[in-house]
PDB file of C-alpha atoms in Angstrom:
ATOM      1  CA  UNK A   1       9.004  20.552 -32.883  1.00  0.00           C
ATOM      2  CA  UNK A   2       5.770  19.411 -31.234  1.00  0.00           C
ATOM      3  CA  UNK A   3       4.110  16.429 -32.817  1.00  0.00           C
ATOM      4  CA  UNK A   4       0.342  16.120 -32.939  1.00  0.00           C
ATOM      5  CA  UNK A   5       0.705  12.379 -32.852  1.00  0.00           C
ATOM      6  CA  UNK A   6      -1.131  10.636 -30.041  1.00  0.00           C
ATOM      7  CA  UNK A   7       1.576   7.966 -29.756  1.00  0.00           C
ATOM      8  CA  UNK A   8       4.221   9.023 -27.167  1.00  0.00           C
ATOM      9  CA  UNK A   9       7.392   7.652 -28.686  1.00  0.00           C
ATOM     10  CA  UNK A  10       9.689  10.251 -27.160  1.00  0.00           C
ATOM     11  CA  UNK A  11      11.421   7.695 -24.981  1.00  0.00           C
ATOM     12  CA  UNK A  12      12.056   5.496 -27.999  1.00  0.00           C
ATOM     13  CA  UNK A  13      14.025   8.093 -29.949  1.00  0.00           C
ATOM     14  CA  UNK A  14      17.799   7.969 -30.416  1.00  0.00           C
ATOM     15  CA  UNK A  15      20.255   5.468 -31.879  1.00  0.00           C
ATOM     16  CA  UNK A  16      20.321   3.249 -28.850  1.00  0.00           C
ATOM     17  CA  UNK A  17      16.603   2.638 -28.842  1.00  0.00           C
ATOM     18  CA  UNK A  18      15.996   2.258 -32.553  1.00  0.00           C
ATOM     19  CA  UNK A  19      16.082  -1.515 -32.136  1.00  0.00           C
ATOM     20  CA  UNK A  20      13.605  -1.405 -29.349  1.00  0.00           C
ATOM     21  CA  UNK A  21      11.206   0.803 -31.315  1.00  0.00           C
ATOM     22  CA  UNK A  22      11.499  -1.461 -34.344  1.00  0.00           C
ATOM     23  CA  UNK A  23      10.903  -4.612 -32.251  1.00  0.00           C
ATOM     24  CA  UNK A  24       7.694  -3.095 -30.860  1.00  0.00           C
ATOM     25  CA  UNK A  25       6.413  -2.293 -34.390  1.00  0.00           C
ATOM     26  CA  UNK A  26       7.360  -5.667 -35.903  1.00  0.00           C
ATOM     27  CA  UNK A  27       4.585  -7.950 -34.848  1.00  0.00           C
ATOM     28  CA  UNK A  28       4.637 -11.738 -34.428  1.00  0.00           C
ATOM     29  CA  UNK A  29       2.624 -13.771 -36.955  1.00  0.00           C
ATOM     30  CA  UNK A  30       0.736 -16.884 -35.831  1.00  0.00           C
ATOM     31  CA  UNK A  31      -1.838 -18.840 -37.800  1.00  0.00           C
ATOM     32  CA  UNK A  32      -2.243 -15.912 -40.199  1.00  0.00           C
ATOM     33  CA  UNK A  33      -2.844 -13.358 -37.408  1.00  0.00           C
ATOM     34  CA  UNK A  34      -0.519 -10.634 -36.048  1.00  0.00           C
ATOM     35  CA  UNK A  35       0.251 -10.251 -32.325  1.00  0.00           C
ATOM     36  CA  UNK A  36       2.065  -7.713 -30.228  1.00  0.00           C
ATOM     37  CA  UNK A  37       5.908  -7.999 -30.111  1.00  0.00           C
ATOM     38  CA  UNK A  38       6.515  -6.073 -26.840  1.00  0.00           C
ATOM     39  CA  UNK A  39       6.301  -8.595 -23.940  1.00  0.00           C
ATOM     40  CA  UNK A  40       5.562 -11.255 -26.566  1.00  0.00           C
ATOM     41  CA  UNK A  41       2.932 -13.766 -25.498  1.00  0.00           C
ATOM     42  CA  UNK A  42       1.601 -11.723 -22.598  1.00  0.00           C
ATOM     43  CA  UNK A  43      -1.775 -11.197 -24.302  1.00  0.00           C
ATOM     44  CA  UNK A  44      -4.012 -13.783 -26.009  1.00  0.00           C
ATOM     45  CA  UNK A  45      -5.568 -11.502 -28.714  1.00  0.00           C
ATOM     46  CA  UNK A  46      -4.264 -10.434 -32.110  1.00  0.00           C
ATOM     47  CA  UNK A  47      -3.742  -6.783 -32.997  1.00  0.00           C
ATOM     48  CA  UNK A  48      -4.528  -6.827 -36.768  1.00  0.00           C
ATOM     49  CA  UNK A  49      -7.218  -4.833 -38.536  1.00  0.00           C
ATOM     50  CA  UNK A  50      -9.958  -7.372 -37.873  1.00  0.00           C
ATOM     51  CA  UNK A  51      -9.058  -7.451 -34.142  1.00  0.00           C
ATOM     52  CA  UNK A  52      -9.242  -3.657 -33.975  1.00  0.00           C
ATOM     53  CA  UNK A  53     -12.630  -3.701 -35.657  1.00  0.00           C
ATOM     54  CA  UNK A  54     -13.883  -6.233 -33.093  1.00  0.00           C
ATOM     55  CA  UNK A  55     -12.638  -4.053 -30.220  1.00  0.00           C
ATOM     56  CA  UNK A  56     -14.544  -1.106 -31.644  1.00  0.00           C
ATOM     57  CA  UNK A  57     -17.710  -3.249 -31.932  1.00  0.00           C
ATOM     58  CA  UNK A  58     -17.359  -3.954 -28.218  1.00  0.00           C
ATOM     59  CA  UNK A  59     -16.979  -0.166 -27.502  1.00  0.00           C
ATOM     60  CA  UNK A  60     -20.236   0.435 -29.328  1.00  0.00           C
ATOM     61  CA  UNK A  61     -21.873  -2.334 -27.332  1.00  0.00           C
ATOM     62  CA  UNK A  62     -20.728  -0.774 -24.044  1.00  0.00           C
ATOM     63  CA  UNK A  63     -22.131   2.577 -25.105  1.00  0.00           C
ATOM     64  CA  UNK A  64     -25.506   0.911 -25.789  1.00  0.00           C
ATOM     65  CA  UNK A  65     -25.322  -0.960 -22.490  1.00  0.00           C
ATOM     66  CA  UNK A  66     -24.483   2.124 -20.432  1.00  0.00           C
ATOM     67  CA  UNK A  67     -27.026   4.353 -22.194  1.00  0.00           C
ATOM     68  CA  UNK A  68     -24.287   6.172 -24.132  1.00  0.00           C
ATOM     69  CA  UNK A  69     -22.275   7.016 -21.042  1.00  0.00           C
ATOM     70  CA  UNK A  70     -18.527   6.494 -21.130  1.00  0.00           C
ATOM     71  CA  UNK A  71     -18.487   5.680 -17.400  1.00  0.00           C
ATOM     72  CA  UNK A  72     -20.824   5.227 -14.428  1.00  0.00           C
ATOM     73  CA  UNK A  73     -18.491   6.420 -11.655  1.00  0.00           C
ATOM     74  CA  UNK A  74     -19.609   9.871 -10.410  1.00  0.00           C
ATOM     75  CA  UNK A  75     -16.481  11.630 -11.653  1.00  0.00           C
ATOM     76  CA  UNK A  76     -16.684  15.424 -11.709  1.00  0.00           C
ATOM     77  CA  UNK A  77     -14.336  17.464 -13.884  1.00  0.00           C
ATOM     78  CA  UNK A  78     -11.389  14.982 -13.951  1.00  0.00           C
ATOM     79  CA  UNK A  79      -8.059  16.449 -14.979  1.00  0.00           C
ATOM     80  CA  UNK A  80      -5.970  13.261 -15.129  1.00  0.00           C
ATOM     81  CA  UNK A  81      -7.442  10.119 -16.700  1.00  0.00           C
ATOM     82  CA  UNK A  82      -5.885   6.744 -17.312  1.00  0.00           C
ATOM     83  CA  UNK A  83      -7.315   4.104 -19.706  1.00  0.00           C
ATOM     84  CA  UNK A  84      -5.593   0.823 -18.798  1.00  0.00           C
ATOM     85  CA  UNK A  85      -5.300  -1.582 -21.749  1.00  0.00           C
ATOM     86  CA  UNK A  86      -6.654   1.039 -24.108  1.00  0.00           C
ATOM     87  CA  UNK A  87      -6.770  -1.258 -27.235  1.00  0.00           C
ATOM     88  CA  UNK A  88      -7.624   0.952 -30.217  1.00  0.00           C
ATOM     89  CA  UNK A  89      -7.801   4.006 -27.917  1.00  0.00           C
ATOM     90  CA  UNK A  90     -11.425   4.713 -28.822  1.00  0.00           C
ATOM     91  CA  UNK A  91     -12.618   5.161 -25.214  1.00  0.00           C
ATOM     92  CA  UNK A  92      -9.645   7.419 -24.367  1.00  0.00           C
ATOM     93  CA  UNK A  93     -10.264   9.573 -27.466  1.00  0.00           C
ATOM     94  CA  UNK A  94     -13.953   9.905 -26.600  1.00  0.00           C
ATOM     95  CA  UNK A  95     -13.030  10.823 -23.009  1.00  0.00           C
ATOM     96  CA  UNK A  96     -10.543  13.449 -24.239  1.00  0.00           C
ATOM     97  CA  UNK A  97     -13.350  15.005 -26.309  1.00  0.00           C
ATOM     98  CA  UNK A  98     -15.794  14.869 -23.432  1.00  0.00           C
ATOM     99  CA  UNK A  99     -13.305  16.395 -20.947  1.00  0.00           C
ATOM    100  CA  UNK A 100     -11.194  18.833 -23.016  1.00  0.00           C
ATOM    101  CA  UNK A 101      -9.341  20.239 -19.984  1.00  0.00           C
ATOM    102  CA  UNK A 102      -8.205  16.747 -18.872  1.00  0.00           C
ATOM    103  CA  UNK A 103      -5.107  14.861 -19.849  1.00  0.00           C
ATOM    104  CA  UNK A 104      -6.038  11.373 -20.993  1.00  0.00           C
ATOM    105  CA  UNK A 105      -3.365   8.602 -21.104  1.00  0.00           C
ATOM    106  CA  UNK A 106      -4.003   5.199 -22.675  1.00  0.00           C
ATOM    107  CA  UNK A 107      -1.662   2.283 -22.149  1.00  0.00           C
ATOM    108  CA  UNK A 108      -1.361  -0.920 -24.098  1.00  0.00           C
ATOM    109  CA  UNK A 109       1.043  -3.631 -25.237  1.00  0.00           C
ATOM    110  CA  UNK A 110       0.365  -2.778 -28.894  1.00  0.00           C
ATOM    111  CA  UNK A 111       0.835   0.582 -30.643  1.00  0.00           C
ATOM    112  CA  UNK A 112      -2.393   0.143 -32.657  1.00  0.00           C
ATOM    113  CA  UNK A 113      -3.973   3.470 -31.723  1.00  0.00           C
ATOM    114  CA  UNK A 114      -4.587   6.181 -34.323  1.00  0.00           C
ATOM    115  CA  UNK A 115      -1.821   8.666 -34.880  1.00  0.00           C
ATOM    116  CA  UNK A 116      -4.036  11.760 -35.010  1.00  0.00           C
ATOM    117  CA  UNK A 117      -6.014  12.213 -31.796  1.00  0.00           C
ATOM    118  CA  UNK A 118      -7.234  15.131 -29.610  1.00  0.00           C
ATOM    119  CA  UNK A 119      -4.296  17.185 -28.267  1.00  0.00           C
ATOM    120  CA  UNK A 120      -5.081  16.214 -24.693  1.00  0.00           C
ATOM    121  CA  UNK A 121      -4.873  12.442 -25.401  1.00  0.00           C
ATOM    122  CA  UNK A 122      -1.750  10.319 -25.835  1.00  0.00           C
ATOM    123  CA  UNK A 123      -0.789   6.627 -25.686  1.00  0.00           C
ATOM    124  CA  UNK A 124       2.072   4.711 -24.108  1.00  0.00           C
ATOM    125  CA  UNK A 125       3.369   1.151 -24.536  1.00  0.00           C
ATOM    126  CA  UNK A 126       3.222  -0.460 -21.134  1.00  0.00           C
ATOM    127  CA  UNK A 127       2.520  -3.773 -19.375  1.00  0.00           C
ATOM    128  CA  UNK A 128       0.313  -3.065 -16.460  1.00  0.00           C
ATOM    129  CA  UNK A 129       0.955  -6.432 -14.878  1.00  0.00           C
ATOM    130  CA  UNK A 130       4.409  -5.081 -13.927  1.00  0.00           C
ATOM    131  CA  UNK A 131       5.223  -2.269 -11.455  1.00  0.00           C
ATOM    132  CA  UNK A 132       3.570   0.958 -12.653  1.00  0.00           C
ATOM    133  CA  UNK A 133       5.822   3.971 -13.297  1.00  0.00           C
ATOM    134  CA  UNK A 134       3.199   6.693 -12.898  1.00  0.00           C
ATOM    135  CA  UNK A 135       3.534   9.032  -9.905  1.00  0.00           C
ATOM    136  CA  UNK A 136       1.575   7.987  -6.787  1.00  0.00           C
ATOM    137  CA  UNK A 137      -1.769   9.786  -6.113  1.00  0.00           C
ATOM    138  CA  UNK A 138      -1.825  10.962  -9.697  1.00  0.00           C
ATOM    139  CA  UNK A 139      -5.071  10.083 -11.494  1.00  0.00           C
ATOM    140  CA  UNK A 140      -8.605  11.477 -10.873  1.00  0.00           C
ATOM    141  CA  UNK A 141     -10.117   8.652 -12.813  1.00  0.00           C
ATOM    142  CA  UNK A 142      -8.919   5.279 -13.941  1.00  0.00           C
ATOM    143  CA  UNK A 143     -10.786   3.099 -16.469  1.00  0.00           C
ATOM    144  CA  UNK A 144     -10.271  -0.663 -16.954  1.00  0.00           C
ATOM    145  CA  UNK A 145     -12.235  -2.675 -19.512  1.00  0.00           C
ATOM    146  CA  UNK A 146     -11.915  -6.206 -20.857  1.00  0.00           C
ATOM    147  CA  UNK A 147      -8.696  -7.114 -19.196  1.00  0.00           C
ATOM    148  CA  UNK A 148      -9.952 -10.564 -18.499  1.00  0.00           C
ATOM    149  CA  UNK A 149      -7.243 -13.169 -19.290  1.00  0.00           C
ATOM    150  CA  UNK A 150      -4.558 -10.440 -19.101  1.00  0.00           C
ATOM    151  CA  UNK A 151      -3.652 -10.024 -15.426  1.00  0.00           C
ATOM    152  CA  UNK A 152      -1.689 -12.693 -13.487  1.00  0.00           C
ATOM    153  CA  UNK A 153      -2.363 -11.149 -10.094  1.00  0.00           C
ATOM    154  CA  UNK A 154      -5.505  -9.059  -9.740  1.00  0.00           C
ATOM    155  CA  UNK A 155      -4.805  -8.128  -6.090  1.00  0.00           C
ATOM    156  CA  UNK A 156      -1.419  -6.707  -7.133  1.00  0.00           C
ATOM    157  CA  UNK A 157      -3.070  -4.883 -10.000  1.00  0.00           C
ATOM    158  CA  UNK A 158      -5.675  -3.225  -7.748  1.00  0.00           C
ATOM    159  CA  UNK A 159      -3.037  -2.234  -5.248  1.00  0.00           C
ATOM    160  CA  UNK A 160      -1.159  -0.461  -8.062  1.00  0.00           C
ATOM    161  CA  UNK A 161      -4.417   1.172  -9.232  1.00  0.00           C
ATOM    162  CA  UNK A 162      -5.051   2.349  -5.623  1.00  0.00           C
ATOM    163  CA  UNK A 163      -1.555   3.731  -5.215  1.00  0.00           C
ATOM    164  CA  UNK A 164      -1.688   5.779  -8.398  1.00  0.00           C
ATOM    165  CA  UNK A 165      -5.217   7.193  -7.900  1.00  0.00           C
ATOM    166  CA  UNK A 166      -5.563  10.518  -6.159  1.00  0.00           C
ATOM    167  CA  UNK A 167      -7.388  10.538  -2.759  1.00  0.00           C
ATOM    168  CA  UNK A 168     -11.019  11.065  -3.716  1.00  0.00           C
ATOM    169  CA  UNK A 169     -10.390   9.695  -7.208  1.00  0.00           C
ATOM    170  CA  UNK A 170     -12.342   6.858  -8.841  1.00  0.00           C
ATOM    171  CA  UNK A 171     -11.438   3.563 -10.466  1.00  0.00           C
ATOM    172  CA  UNK A 172     -13.953   1.729 -12.702  1.00  0.00           C
ATOM    173  CA  UNK A 173     -13.619  -1.723 -14.146  1.00  0.00           C
ATOM    174  CA  UNK A 174     -15.956  -3.160 -16.797  1.00  0.00           C
ATOM    175  CA  UNK A 175     -15.844  -6.920 -17.510  1.00  0.00           C
ATOM    176  CA  UNK A 176     -18.098  -9.779 -18.603  1.00  0.00           C
ATOM    177  CA  UNK A 177     -18.232 -13.535 -18.216  1.00  0.00           C
ATOM    178  CA  UNK A 178     -16.973 -15.933 -20.870  1.00  0.00           C
ATOM    179  CA  UNK A 179     -19.492 -18.573 -19.809  1.00  0.00           C
ATOM    180  CA  UNK A 180     -22.944 -18.141 -21.486  1.00  0.00           C
ATOM    181  CA  UNK A 181     -25.906 -18.837 -19.224  1.00  0.00           C
ATOM    182  CA  UNK A 182     -29.718 -18.670 -19.519  1.00  0.00           C
ATOM    183  CA  UNK A 183     -32.493 -17.803 -17.117  1.00  0.00           C
ATOM    184  CA  UNK A 184     -34.832 -20.376 -18.571  1.00  0.00           C
ATOM    185  CA  UNK A 185     -34.199 -24.006 -19.569  1.00  0.00           C
ATOM    186  CA  UNK A 186     -33.350 -23.299 -23.259  1.00  0.00           C
ATOM    187  CA  UNK A 187     -29.596 -23.836 -22.589  1.00  0.00           C
ATOM    188  CA  UNK A 188     -29.621 -27.421 -21.443  1.00  0.00           C
ATOM    189  CA  UNK A 189     -26.924 -29.010 -19.318  1.00  0.00           C
ATOM    190  CA  UNK A 190     -25.305 -30.595 -22.373  1.00  0.00           C
ATOM    191  CA  UNK A 191     -25.349 -27.502 -24.560  1.00  0.00           C
ATOM    192  CA  UNK A 192     -22.132 -26.513 -26.352  1.00  0.00           C
ATOM    193  CA  UNK A 193     -22.101 -23.163 -24.560  1.00  0.00           C
ATOM    194  CA  UNK A 194     -21.242 -24.997 -21.307  1.00  0.00           C
ATOM    195  CA  UNK A 195     -18.306 -26.732 -23.077  1.00  0.00           C
ATOM    196  CA  UNK A 196     -17.179 -23.438 -24.525  1.00  0.00           C
ATOM    197  CA  UNK A 197     -17.280 -21.503 -21.252  1.00  0.00           C
ATOM    198  CA  UNK A 198     -15.482 -24.304 -19.367  1.00  0.00           C
ATOM    199  CA  UNK A 199     -12.803 -24.464 -22.070  1.00  0.00           C
ATOM    200  CA  UNK A 200     -12.067 -20.711 -22.002  1.00  0.00           C
ATOM    201  CA  UNK A 201     -11.828 -20.678 -18.179  1.00  0.00           C
ATOM    202  CA  UNK A 202      -9.512 -23.692 -18.238  1.00  0.00           C
ATOM    203  CA  UNK A 203      -7.297 -22.063 -20.902  1.00  0.00           C
ATOM    204  CA  UNK A 204      -7.051 -18.990 -18.713  1.00  0.00           C
ATOM    205  CA  UNK A 205      -6.007 -21.068 -15.728  1.00  0.00           C
ATOM    206  CA  UNK A 206      -3.300 -22.750 -17.834  1.00  0.00           C
ATOM    207  CA  UNK A 207      -2.251 -19.358 -19.109  1.00  0.00           C
ATOM    208  CA  UNK A 208      -2.007 -18.113 -15.543  1.00  0.00           C
ATOM    209  CA  UNK A 209      -4.475 -15.297 -16.103  1.00  0.00           C
ATOM    210  CA  UNK A 210      -8.064 -15.852 -15.163  1.00  0.00           C
ATOM    211  CA  UNK A 211     -11.260 -15.004 -17.098  1.00  0.00           C
ATOM    212  CA  UNK A 212     -13.440 -14.765 -14.016  1.00  0.00           C
ATOM    213  CA  UNK A 213     -12.654 -11.193 -12.849  1.00  0.00           C
ATOM    214  CA  UNK A 214     -16.193  -9.976 -13.757  1.00  0.00           C
ATOM    215  CA  UNK A 215     -17.621 -11.451 -10.562  1.00  0.00           C
ATOM    216  CA  UNK A 216     -14.576 -10.778  -8.413  1.00  0.00           C
ATOM    217  CA  UNK A 217     -14.004  -7.073  -9.066  1.00  0.00           C
ATOM    218  CA  UNK A 218     -16.057  -5.684  -6.172  1.00  0.00           C
ATOM    219  CA  UNK A 219     -14.458  -7.882  -3.522  1.00  0.00           C
ATOM    220  CA  UNK A 220     -10.920  -7.300  -4.861  1.00  0.00           C
ATOM    221  CA  UNK A 221     -11.408  -3.502  -5.051  1.00  0.00           C
ATOM    222  CA  UNK A 222     -12.639  -3.400  -1.447  1.00  0.00           C
ATOM    223  CA  UNK A 223      -9.680  -5.592  -0.430  1.00  0.00           C
ATOM    224  CA  UNK A 224      -7.312  -3.044  -2.067  1.00  0.00           C
ATOM    225  CA  UNK A 225      -8.863  -0.231   0.124  1.00  0.00           C
ATOM    226  CA  UNK A 226     -11.441   1.367  -2.143  1.00  0.00           C
ATOM    227  CA  UNK A 227     -14.581   2.625  -0.518  1.00  0.00           C
ATOM    228  CA  UNK A 228     -18.108   3.352  -1.791  1.00  0.00           C
ATOM    229  CA  UNK A 229     -17.698   0.402  -4.147  1.00  0.00           C
ATOM    230  CA  UNK A 230     -20.775  -0.051  -6.406  1.00  0.00           C
ATOM    231  CA  UNK A 231     -21.455  -3.047  -8.665  1.00  0.00           C
ATOM    232  CA  UNK A 232     -23.885  -2.664 -11.625  1.00  0.00           C
ATOM    233  CA  UNK A 233     -24.816  -5.835 -13.601  1.00  0.00           C
ATOM    234  CA  UNK A 234     -25.654  -6.120 -17.244  1.00  0.00           C
ATOM    235  CA  UNK A 235     -26.398  -8.818 -19.850  1.00  0.00           C
ATOM    236  CA  UNK A 236     -25.087  -9.351 -23.295  1.00  0.00           C
ATOM    237  CA  UNK A 237     -27.361 -11.748 -25.210  1.00  0.00           C
ATOM    238  CA  UNK A 238     -25.577 -14.190 -27.537  1.00  0.00           C
ATOM    239  CA  UNK A 239     -27.727 -13.056 -30.490  1.00  0.00           C
ATOM    240  CA  UNK A 240     -30.957 -11.158 -31.177  1.00  0.00           C
ATOM    241  CA  UNK A 241     -33.279 -13.492 -29.242  1.00  0.00           C
ATOM    242  CA  UNK A 242     -34.624 -11.027 -26.635  1.00  0.00           C
ATOM    243  CA  UNK A 243     -37.970  -9.283 -27.086  1.00  0.00           C
ATOM    244  CA  UNK A 244     -36.647  -6.181 -25.352  1.00  0.00           C
ATOM    245  CA  UNK A 245     -35.542  -3.757 -28.040  1.00  0.00           C
ATOM    246  CA  UNK A 246     -32.310  -2.577 -26.366  1.00  0.00           C
ATOM    247  CA  UNK A 247     -31.199  -6.098 -25.446  1.00  0.00           C
ATOM    248  CA  UNK A 248     -32.081  -7.372 -28.920  1.00  0.00           C
ATOM    249  CA  UNK A 249     -29.813  -4.722 -30.519  1.00  0.00           C
ATOM    250  CA  UNK A 250     -26.966  -5.543 -28.138  1.00  0.00           C
ATOM    251  CA  UNK A 251     -27.465  -9.235 -28.849  1.00  0.00           C
ATOM    252  CA  UNK A 252     -27.211  -8.656 -32.600  1.00  0.00           C
ATOM    253  CA  UNK A 253     -23.950  -6.807 -32.130  1.00  0.00           C
ATOM    254  CA  UNK A 254     -22.678  -9.487 -29.765  1.00  0.00           C
ATOM    255  CA  UNK A 255     -23.492 -12.160 -32.320  1.00  0.00           C
ATOM    256  CA  UNK A 256     -21.528 -10.234 -34.944  1.00  0.00           C
ATOM    257  CA  UNK A 257     -18.627  -9.546 -32.543  1.00  0.00           C
ATOM    258  CA  UNK A 258     -18.377 -13.205 -31.555  1.00  0.00           C
ATOM    259  CA  UNK A 259     -18.941 -14.679 -34.997  1.00  0.00           C
ATOM    260  CA  UNK A 260     -16.276 -12.502 -36.586  1.00  0.00           C
ATOM    261  CA  UNK A 261     -13.972 -12.297 -33.588  1.00  0.00           C
ATOM    262  CA  UNK A 262     -14.062 -15.762 -32.154  1.00  0.00           C
ATOM    263  CA  UNK A 263     -10.870 -16.895 -33.909  1.00  0.00           C
ATOM    264  CA  UNK A 264      -8.953 -13.958 -32.510  1.00  0.00           C
ATOM    265  CA  UNK A 265     -10.315 -14.539 -29.058  1.00  0.00           C
ATOM    266  CA  UNK A 266      -9.353 -18.200 -28.906  1.00  0.00           C
ATOM    267  CA  UNK A 267      -6.915 -19.429 -31.522  1.00  0.00           C
ATOM    268  CA  UNK A 268      -3.722 -18.558 -29.626  1.00  0.00           C
ATOM    269  CA  UNK A 269      -5.095 -19.871 -26.345  1.00  0.00           C
ATOM    270  CA  UNK A 270      -6.235 -23.142 -27.939  1.00  0.00           C
ATOM    271  CA  UNK A 271      -3.049 -23.817 -29.953  1.00  0.00           C
ATOM    272  CA  UNK A 272      -0.284 -22.233 -27.882  1.00  0.00           C
ATOM    273  CA  UNK A 273      -1.698 -22.716 -24.362  1.00  0.00           C
ATOM    274  CA  UNK A 274      -3.903 -25.721 -24.844  1.00  0.00           C
ATOM    275  CA  UNK A 275      -1.642 -27.518 -27.334  1.00  0.00           C
ATOM    276  CA  UNK A 276      -4.579 -28.170 -29.666  1.00  0.00           C
ATOM    277  CA  UNK A 277      -3.939 -28.715 -33.402  1.00  0.00           C
ATOM    278  CA  UNK A 278      -5.098 -25.885 -35.675  1.00  0.00           C
ATOM    279  CA  UNK A 279      -7.608 -28.230 -37.255  1.00  0.00           C
ATOM    280  CA  UNK A 280      -9.179 -29.235 -33.899  1.00  0.00           C
ATOM    281  CA  UNK A 281      -9.291 -25.569 -32.887  1.00  0.00           C
ATOM    282  CA  UNK A 282     -11.040 -24.556 -36.101  1.00  0.00           C
ATOM    283  CA  UNK A 283     -13.682 -27.285 -35.637  1.00  0.00           C
ATOM    284  CA  UNK A 284     -14.292 -25.969 -32.097  1.00  0.00           C
ATOM    285  CA  UNK A 285     -14.695 -22.420 -33.420  1.00  0.00           C
ATOM    286  CA  UNK A 286     -16.992 -23.498 -36.203  1.00  0.00           C
ATOM    287  CA  UNK A 287     -19.305 -25.140 -33.655  1.00  0.00           C
ATOM    288  CA  UNK A 288     -19.480 -21.858 -31.705  1.00  0.00           C
ATOM    289  CA  UNK A 289     -20.322 -19.925 -34.859  1.00  0.00           C
ATOM    290  CA  UNK A 290     -23.085 -22.343 -35.575  1.00  0.00           C
ATOM    291  CA  UNK A 291     -24.592 -22.064 -32.134  1.00  0.00           C
ATOM    292  CA  UNK A 292     -24.540 -18.296 -32.335  1.00  0.00           C
ATOM    293  CA  UNK A 293     -27.229 -18.493 -35.058  1.00  0.00           C
ATOM    294  CA  UNK A 294     -29.592 -20.460 -32.804  1.00  0.00           C
ATOM    295  CA  UNK A 295     -32.267 -18.031 -31.474  1.00  0.00           C
ATOM    296  CA  UNK A 296     -34.057 -20.800 -29.601  1.00  0.00           C
ATOM    297  CA  UNK A 297     -31.381 -20.792 -26.865  1.00  0.00           C
ATOM    298  CA  UNK A 298     -31.893 -17.710 -24.700  1.00  0.00           C
ATOM    299  CA  UNK A 299     -28.344 -17.445 -23.564  1.00  0.00           C
ATOM    300  CA  UNK A 300     -26.341 -14.339 -22.529  1.00  0.00           C
ATOM    301  CA  UNK A 301     -23.029 -13.261 -21.031  1.00  0.00           C
ATOM    302  CA  UNK A 302     -23.434 -11.676 -17.578  1.00  0.00           C
ATOM    303  CA  UNK A 303     -21.223  -8.737 -16.806  1.00  0.00           C
ATOM    304  CA  UNK A 304     -20.446  -6.108 -14.213  1.00  0.00           C
ATOM    305  CA  UNK A 305     -19.444  -2.476 -14.032  1.00  0.00           C
ATOM    306  CA  UNK A 306     -17.698  -1.883 -10.660  1.00  0.00           C
ATOM    307  CA  UNK A 307     -16.452   1.469  -9.464  1.00  0.00           C
ATOM    308  CA  UNK A 308     -14.971   2.663  -6.217  1.00  0.00           C
ATOM    309  CA  UNK A 309     -13.324   5.658  -4.642  1.00  0.00           C
ATOM    310  CA  UNK A 310      -9.930   6.044  -3.009  1.00  0.00           C
ATOM    311  CA  UNK A 311     -10.546   7.649   0.431  1.00  0.00           C
TER     312      UNK A 311
END
């Protein structure tokens, strides 16, 4: 019997592992949101339907940002592809459709990916902050996106990525800042966005997993041994303030993503890591939602796409 399911549960079958399988599927509830059970507490974001919708919003925004490309690395006919921290699996599924001869593997802490996917795509439960179990020199292309606040040791992570990429293979990481900035003086020194960004970064430091990888990726990839490392920058406006049509559309999506997703992004960090009361956290989130409607502040989140080749 060969299942068409994209979720690779083969290693969870049998009487001895029923408990493990069940523990992965039974999520933890906090403040009305559900979170992954495997490696409980390792990730700050929920995994419920709203969280999945927000992740798919971001995927759409990345397609807009990259002119409808799934990657910028000059990958040619890849046969083995890894999507690290796949989330809903939407990027992995699109890659499997784009490269039908390739095998695409997506890993995540939560089994929230769809059951029915292309036959060349499957998903595994894994914590990539631990030692990787893939064969060395295995992947033609490795994709990493929005793992900010997830990795305790980025140098260890990139060494693992290097080890499991084939010689000549590519690794690409796409991240953005959590600290809004502006190129004019509309975001004054006392603006709430500064408080917001500082708070997120501080919570990451307390959590032991930084949110600043977006401007560290190039240096860390080169340190791990990658060559021909390229950094491409982009901007995500906080709402639809830009005159540029493309940036305005991205900004509108970002406003929606943040307005609807801000609780999921921050509630666990604020209450569990920061020790805030739920009431204090909700006031903080409400202030962010209010600022997101202010088009007079020309703020944006800077980001980077960094890709490099294993020699």
